[in-house]
mmCIF file of C-alpha atoms in Angstrom:
data_model
loop_
_atom_site.group_PDB
_atom_site.id
_atom_site.type_symbol
_atom_site.label_atom_id
_atom_site.label_comp_id
_atom_site.label_asym_id
_atom_site.label_seq_id
_atom_site.Cartn_x
_atom_site.Cartn_y
_atom_site.Cartn_z
ATOM 1 C CA MET A 196 7.464 -15.090 -16.827
ATOM 2 C CA SER A 197 5.491 -16.738 -14.009
ATOM 3 C CA GLU A 198 1.742 -16.247 -13.706
ATOM 4 C CA ILE A 199 0.630 -13.483 -11.358
ATOM 5 C CA THR A 200 -1.468 -14.902 -8.545
ATOM 6 C CA ARG A 201 -1.803 -11.734 -6.482
ATOM 7 C CA ALA A 202 -1.665 -8.030 -7.303
ATOM 8 C CA ALA A 203 -1.912 -4.864 -5.241
ATOM 9 C CA LEU A 204 -2.365 -1.148 -5.736
ATOM 10 C CA VAL A 205 -0.554 0.976 -3.157
ATOM 11 C CA THR A 206 -1.361 4.683 -3.167
ATOM 12 C CA GLY A 207 1.281 7.151 -2.093
ATOM 13 C CA ALA A 208 3.909 4.530 -2.899
ATOM 14 C CA SER A 209 6.600 6.867 -4.212
ATOM 15 C CA GLY A 210 8.113 7.414 -0.760
ATOM 16 C CA GLY A 211 7.935 6.950 3.003
ATOM 17 C CA ILE A 212 5.556 4.313 4.319
ATOM 18 C CA GLY A 213 3.996 3.772 0.884
ATOM 19 C CA ARG A 214 7.319 2.785 -0.656
ATOM 20 C CA ALA A 215 8.089 0.415 2.206
ATOM 21 C CA VAL A 216 4.644 -1.179 1.789
ATOM 22 C CA ALA A 217 5.072 -1.618 -1.963
ATOM 23 C CA GLU A 218 8.483 -3.232 -1.576
ATOM 24 C CA ARG A 219 7.316 -5.460 1.296
ATOM 25 C CA LEU A 220 4.290 -6.736 -0.613
ATOM 26 C CA ALA A 221 6.491 -7.370 -3.644
ATOM 27 C CA ALA A 222 8.837 -9.410 -1.449
ATOM 28 C CA ASP A 223 5.857 -11.669 -0.718
ATOM 29 C CA GLY A 224 5.380 -12.239 -4.440
ATOM 30 C CA THR A 225 2.630 -9.674 -4.993
ATOM 31 C CA ALA A 226 2.726 -7.643 -8.212
ATOM 32 C CA VAL A 227 2.433 -3.992 -7.256
ATOM 33 C CA GLY A 228 0.894 -0.874 -8.750
ATOM 34 C CA VAL A 229 3.076 1.958 -7.452
ATOM 35 C CA HIS A 230 0.806 4.984 -7.267
ATOM 36 C CA TYR A 231 2.120 8.533 -7.128
ATOM 37 C CA ALA A 232 0.584 11.990 -7.335
ATOM 38 C CA GLY A 233 3.399 14.078 -8.796
ATOM 39 C CA ASN A 234 6.858 12.600 -8.257
ATOM 40 C CA ALA A 235 7.250 10.356 -11.285
ATOM 41 C CA ALA A 236 11.001 9.929 -10.768
ATOM 42 C CA ALA A 237 10.490 8.597 -7.241
ATOM 43 C CA ALA A 238 7.790 6.187 -8.439
ATOM 44 C CA ARG A 239 10.079 4.911 -11.196
ATOM 45 C CA GLU A 240 12.759 4.371 -8.563
ATOM 46 C CA VAL A 241 10.395 2.202 -6.528
ATOM 47 C CA VAL A 242 9.367 0.234 -9.609
ATOM 48 C CA GLY A 243 13.027 -0.298 -10.444
ATOM 49 C CA ALA A 244 13.814 -1.478 -6.911
ATOM 50 C CA VAL A 245 10.974 -4.003 -7.028
ATOM 51 C CA GLN A 246 12.034 -5.265 -10.439
ATOM 52 C CA ARG A 247 15.694 -5.577 -9.444
ATOM 53 C CA ALA A 248 14.573 -7.726 -6.531
ATOM 54 C CA GLY A 249 12.756 -10.002 -8.969
ATOM 55 C CA GLY A 250 9.248 -8.615 -8.537
ATOM 56 C CA ARG A 251 6.648 -7.113 -10.841
ATOM 57 C CA ALA A 252 5.615 -3.455 -10.619
ATOM 58 C CA VAL A 253 4.094 -0.647 -12.644
ATOM 59 C CA ALA A 254 3.828 3.069 -11.864
ATOM 60 C CA VAL A 255 0.376 4.684 -11.935
ATOM 61 C CA ARG A 256 -0.413 8.352 -11.469
ATOM 62 C CA GLY A 257 -3.406 10.220 -10.140
ATOM 63 C CA ASP A 258 -4.920 12.482 -7.515
ATOM 64 C CA VAL A 259 -6.552 10.092 -5.034
ATOM 65 C CA ALA A 260 -9.493 12.460 -4.670
ATOM 66 C CA ASP A 261 -10.152 12.458 -8.436
ATOM 67 C CA GLU A 262 -12.473 9.563 -9.224
ATOM 68 C CA THR A 263 -11.652 9.598 -12.945
ATOM 69 C CA ALA A 264 -7.907 9.524 -12.343
ATOM 70 C CA MET A 265 -8.163 6.732 -9.799
ATOM 71 C CA SER A 266 -10.468 4.665 -11.976
ATOM 72 C CA ALA A 267 -7.793 4.921 -14.666
ATOM 73 C CA ALA A 268 -5.094 3.915 -12.155
ATOM 74 C CA PHE A 269 -7.067 0.813 -11.184
ATOM 75 C CA ASP A 270 -7.602 0.065 -14.903
ATOM 76 C CA THR A 271 -3.851 0.190 -15.494
ATOM 77 C CA VAL A 272 -3.098 -2.246 -12.686
ATOM 78 C CA GLU A 273 -5.780 -4.656 -13.904
ATOM 79 C CA GLU A 274 -4.550 -4.416 -17.499
ATOM 80 C CA GLU A 275 -0.925 -4.951 -16.462
ATOM 81 C CA PHE A 276 -1.442 -7.788 -13.992
ATOM 82 C CA GLY A 277 -4.891 -9.156 -14.835
ATOM 83 C CA ARG A 278 -6.288 -8.655 -11.341
ATOM 84 C CA ILE A 279 -6.409 -6.595 -8.138
ATOM 85 C CA ASP A 280 -6.445 -8.400 -4.820
ATOM 86 C CA VAL A 281 -5.074 -5.879 -2.346
ATOM 87 C CA VAL A 282 -5.599 -2.115 -2.113
ATOM 88 C CA VAL A 283 -3.546 -0.094 0.365
ATOM 89 C CA ASN A 284 -4.259 3.623 0.673
ATOM 90 C CA THR A 285 -1.255 5.267 2.323
ATOM 91 C CA ALA A 286 -1.672 8.611 0.520
ATOM 92 C CA GLY A 287 -2.345 11.406 2.965
ATOM 93 C CA VAL A 288 -1.686 15.016 3.939
ATOM 94 C CA MET A 289 -0.864 16.347 7.412
ATOM 95 C CA VAL A 290 -1.215 20.017 8.330
ATOM 96 C CA LEU A 291 -0.851 20.990 11.987
ATOM 97 C CA GLY A 292 -2.089 23.920 14.027
ATOM 98 C CA PRO A 293 -4.411 24.846 16.893
ATOM 99 C CA VAL A 294 -8.138 24.954 16.218
ATOM 100 C CA ALA A 295 -8.384 28.653 17.092
ATOM 101 C CA GLU A 296 -5.873 29.633 14.417
ATOM 102 C CA PHE A 297 -6.224 26.862 11.844
ATOM 103 C CA ASP A 298 -6.411 27.939 8.202
ATOM 104 C CA LEU A 299 -9.709 26.704 6.756
ATOM 105 C CA ASP A 300 -8.306 26.421 3.248
ATOM 106 C CA ALA A 301 -5.660 24.071 4.631
ATOM 107 C CA LEU A 302 -8.425 22.152 6.385
ATOM 108 C CA ASP A 303 -10.283 21.727 3.112
ATOM 109 C CA ARG A 304 -7.152 20.623 1.239
ATOM 110 C CA MET A 305 -6.283 18.060 3.886
ATOM 111 C CA HIS A 306 -9.786 16.692 4.117
ATOM 112 C CA ARG A 307 -9.986 16.439 0.331
ATOM 113 C CA THR A 308 -7.025 14.077 0.281
ATOM 114 C CA ASN A 309 -7.544 12.233 3.550
ATOM 115 C CA ILE A 310 -11.318 11.828 3.537
ATOM 116 C CA ARG A 311 -12.491 12.147 -0.060
ATOM 117 C CA GLY A 312 -9.309 10.485 -1.328
ATOM 118 C CA THR A 313 -9.755 7.510 0.972
ATOM 119 C CA PHE A 314 -13.405 7.246 -0.023
ATOM 120 C CA VAL A 315 -12.622 7.372 -3.759
ATOM 121 C CA VAL A 316 -9.958 4.667 -3.440
ATOM 122 C CA ALA A 317 -12.179 2.525 -1.192
ATOM 123 C CA ARG A 318 -15.021 2.880 -3.687
ATOM 124 C CA GLN A 319 -12.886 1.461 -6.474
ATOM 125 C CA ALA A 320 -11.495 -1.236 -4.182
ATOM 126 C CA ALA A 321 -14.999 -2.340 -3.200
ATOM 127 C CA ARG A 322 -15.861 -2.782 -6.866
ATOM 128 C CA ARG A 323 -12.683 -4.493 -8.020
ATOM 129 C CA ALA A 324 -10.922 -6.437 -5.265
ATOM 130 C CA ARG A 325 -11.122 -10.203 -5.672
ATOM 131 C CA ALA A 326 -12.255 -12.763 -3.137
ATOM 132 C CA GLY A 327 -9.449 -13.479 -0.704
ATOM 133 C CA GLY A 328 -8.298 -9.893 -0.990
ATOM 134 C CA ALA A 329 -7.801 -7.044 1.434
ATOM 135 C CA VAL A 330 -8.475 -3.329 1.632
ATOM 136 C CA ILE A 331 -6.200 -1.419 4.004
ATOM 137 C CA THR A 332 -6.665 2.241 4.863
ATOM 138 C CA PHE A 333 -4.469 4.493 6.976
ATOM 139 C CA SER A 334 -5.467 6.254 10.166
ATOM 140 C CA THR A 335 -3.137 7.530 12.919
ATOM 141 C CA SER A 336 -2.484 6.902 16.607
ATOM 142 C CA ILE A 337 -3.154 10.618 17.109
ATOM 143 C CA THR A 338 -6.860 9.711 17.229
ATOM 144 C CA ARG A 339 -6.030 8.201 20.644
ATOM 145 C CA LEU A 340 -3.231 10.500 21.754
ATOM 146 C CA ALA A 341 -5.231 13.701 21.094
ATOM 147 C CA ALA A 342 -2.098 15.854 20.999
ATOM 148 C CA PRO A 343 -2.621 19.625 20.742
ATOM 149 C CA GLY A 344 -2.249 20.932 17.208
ATOM 150 C CA TYR A 345 -3.524 17.739 15.587
ATOM 151 C CA ALA A 346 -7.285 18.365 15.717
ATOM 152 C CA ALA A 347 -7.844 18.820 11.976
ATOM 153 C CA TYR A 348 -5.608 15.902 11.034
ATOM 154 C CA ALA A 349 -7.092 13.606 13.684
ATOM 155 C CA ALA A 350 -10.601 14.542 12.550
ATOM 156 C CA SER A 351 -9.792 13.535 8.986
ATOM 157 C CA LYS A 352 -8.397 10.207 10.153
ATOM 158 C CA GLY A 353 -11.373 9.616 12.439
ATOM 159 C CA ALA A 354 -13.467 9.766 9.287
ATOM 160 C CA VAL A 355 -11.164 7.202 7.671
ATOM 161 C CA GLU A 356 -11.697 4.839 10.596
ATOM 162 C CA ALA A 357 -15.476 5.222 10.365
ATOM 163 C CA MET A 358 -15.662 4.464 6.649
ATOM 164 C CA THR A 359 -13.261 1.530 7.055
ATOM 165 C CA LEU A 360 -15.391 -0.181 9.678
ATOM 166 C CA VAL A 361 -18.582 0.349 7.681
ATOM 167 C CA LEU A 362 -17.012 -0.922 4.450
ATOM 168 C CA ALA A 363 -15.935 -4.134 6.174
ATOM 169 C CA ARG A 364 -19.586 -4.837 6.889
ATOM 170 C CA GLU A 365 -20.780 -3.777 3.450
ATOM 171 C CA LEU A 366 -18.481 -6.389 1.887
ATOM 172 C CA ARG A 367 -20.123 -9.221 3.812
ATOM 173 C CA GLY A 368 -19.978 -12.467 1.822
ATOM 174 C CA ARG A 369 -17.185 -11.260 -0.496
ATOM 175 C CA ASP A 370 -14.242 -12.779 1.477
ATOM 176 C CA ILE A 371 -12.473 -9.390 1.479
ATOM 177 C CA THR A 372 -11.042 -8.016 4.709
ATOM 178 C CA VAL A 373 -11.112 -4.279 5.405
ATOM 179 C CA ASN A 374 -8.911 -2.789 8.121
ATOM 180 C CA ALA A 375 -7.162 0.444 9.041
ATOM 181 C CA VAL A 376 -3.556 0.755 10.205
ATOM 182 C CA ALA A 377 -2.922 3.556 12.712
ATOM 183 C CA PRO A 378 0.812 4.275 12.953
ATOM 184 C CA GLY A 379 2.391 6.118 15.821
ATOM 185 C CA PRO A 380 5.399 8.436 15.410
ATOM 186 C CA THR A 381 7.253 7.042 12.399
ATOM 187 C CA ALA A 382 10.504 8.295 10.941
ATOM 188 C CA THR A 383 9.267 9.553 7.576
ATOM 189 C CA PRO A 384 9.852 12.921 5.885
ATOM 190 C CA LEU A 385 6.172 13.780 6.522
ATOM 191 C CA PHE A 386 6.620 13.258 10.258
ATOM 192 C CA LEU A 387 10.121 14.706 10.681
ATOM 193 C CA ASP A 388 9.518 17.872 8.663
ATOM 194 C CA GLY A 389 9.685 20.964 10.873
ATOM 195 C CA LYS A 390 10.653 19.122 14.077
ATOM 196 C CA ASP A 391 13.909 19.903 15.863
ATOM 197 C CA GLU A 392 16.176 17.206 17.354
ATOM 198 C CA GLU A 393 14.863 17.735 20.867
ATOM 199 C CA THR A 394 11.267 17.207 19.757
ATOM 200 C CA VAL A 395 12.158 14.083 17.784
ATOM 201 C CA ALA A 396 14.089 12.665 20.753
ATOM 202 C CA ARG A 397 11.170 13.338 23.102
ATOM 203 C CA LEU A 398 8.721 11.608 20.794
ATOM 204 C CA ALA A 399 11.075 8.670 20.287
ATOM 205 C CA ALA A 400 11.273 8.156 24.050
ATOM 206 C CA GLN A 401 7.497 7.879 24.532
ATOM 207 C CA PRO A 402 6.854 4.251 23.463
ATOM 208 C CA PRO A 403 8.019 1.489 25.815
ATOM 209 C CA LEU A 404 10.305 0.374 22.988
ATOM 210 C CA GLU A 405 11.942 3.831 23.178
ATOM 211 C CA ARG A 406 12.322 4.535 19.482
ATOM 212 C CA LEU A 407 10.418 5.908 16.548
ATOM 213 C CA GLY A 408 8.722 3.483 14.253
ATOM 214 C CA THR A 409 10.184 2.897 10.811
ATOM 215 C CA PRO A 410 8.376 2.619 7.486
ATOM 216 C CA GLU A 411 9.397 -1.039 7.485
ATOM 217 C CA ASP A 412 7.634 -1.597 10.837
ATOM 218 C CA ILE A 413 4.414 -0.307 9.339
ATOM 219 C CA ALA A 414 4.919 -2.285 6.141
ATOM 220 C CA GLU A 415 5.151 -5.503 8.163
ATOM 221 C CA THR A 416 1.775 -4.717 9.709
ATOM 222 C CA VAL A 417 0.277 -4.132 6.267
ATOM 223 C CA ALA A 418 1.814 -7.349 4.926
ATOM 224 C CA PHE A 419 0.141 -9.277 7.741
ATOM 225 C CA LEU A 420 -3.268 -7.776 6.971
ATOM 226 C CA ALA A 421 -2.772 -8.264 3.238
ATOM 227 C CA GLY A 422 -1.717 -11.883 3.626
ATOM 228 C CA PRO A 423 -2.095 -14.253 6.580
ATOM 229 C CA GLY A 424 -4.296 -12.028 8.744
ATOM 230 C CA ARG A 425 -7.549 -13.309 7.310
ATOM 231 C CA TRP A 426 -9.409 -13.362 10.632
ATOM 232 C CA VAL A 427 -8.680 -9.700 11.348
ATOM 233 C CA ASN A 428 -11.495 -7.711 9.784
ATOM 234 C CA GLY A 429 -13.230 -4.415 10.472
ATOM 235 C CA GLN A 430 -10.495 -3.300 12.869
ATOM 236 C CA VAL A 431 -8.186 -0.361 13.497
ATOM 237 C CA LEU A 432 -4.748 -1.815 14.185
ATOM 238 C CA PHE A 433 -2.518 0.534 16.169
ATOM 239 C CA ALA A 434 1.124 0.101 15.156
ATOM 240 C CA ASN A 435 2.926 2.396 17.551
ATOM 241 C CA GLY A 436 5.282 0.451 19.797
ATOM 242 C CA GLY A 437 2.889 0.660 22.737
ATOM 243 C CA ILE A 438 2.610 4.441 22.926
ATOM 244 C CA ALA A 439 -1.164 4.222 23.363
#
């Protein structure tokens, strides 16, 4: 078996954008830690897909907001592959509703995953990523679009952007890039859930490219930041087909 020269941990990799990212990085020859929170079968499916394509992968479990669980997940990836170069945090929760009626318990749950979870993962990444590596967080184009009903979600992702830009500067001299990807409307179960056909069609028509993004579109953006995009650092990269 060939020596591993690059390894990544992708959170939320059991489905949607996370799965596409894991498979895309593996296609570039990166060994991948496929993180999941609860769906072990889906994570095993991703691992199997990577392995069938000739790549290396291992499933790791944990609540991203639990520092002990995530430390163990990072340990597993390092033990399996001998290194961690790239950390991609796609794990997130989206709850929608107007500010006046928003459930505060839902707010707390979402912020625990999106803000604390991102911070916990970034904390481990800052300690473990190797020189030449990359840390990639996930924001959303909603921070620009400011659509009604998205205030709580956008606020959580605004926090992600802030910590991302600061971390890039804190890692000065380490040769590690830190960037956020901010997808626009993307055809994932998280996005499509609860939307009727008319709503989906309206959203798909908004970008000049006149379609929804796909998980693979976003994965290509991540692959660029994780690989050749070494001069892009401390940025929020909007991947939304020109919607904003």
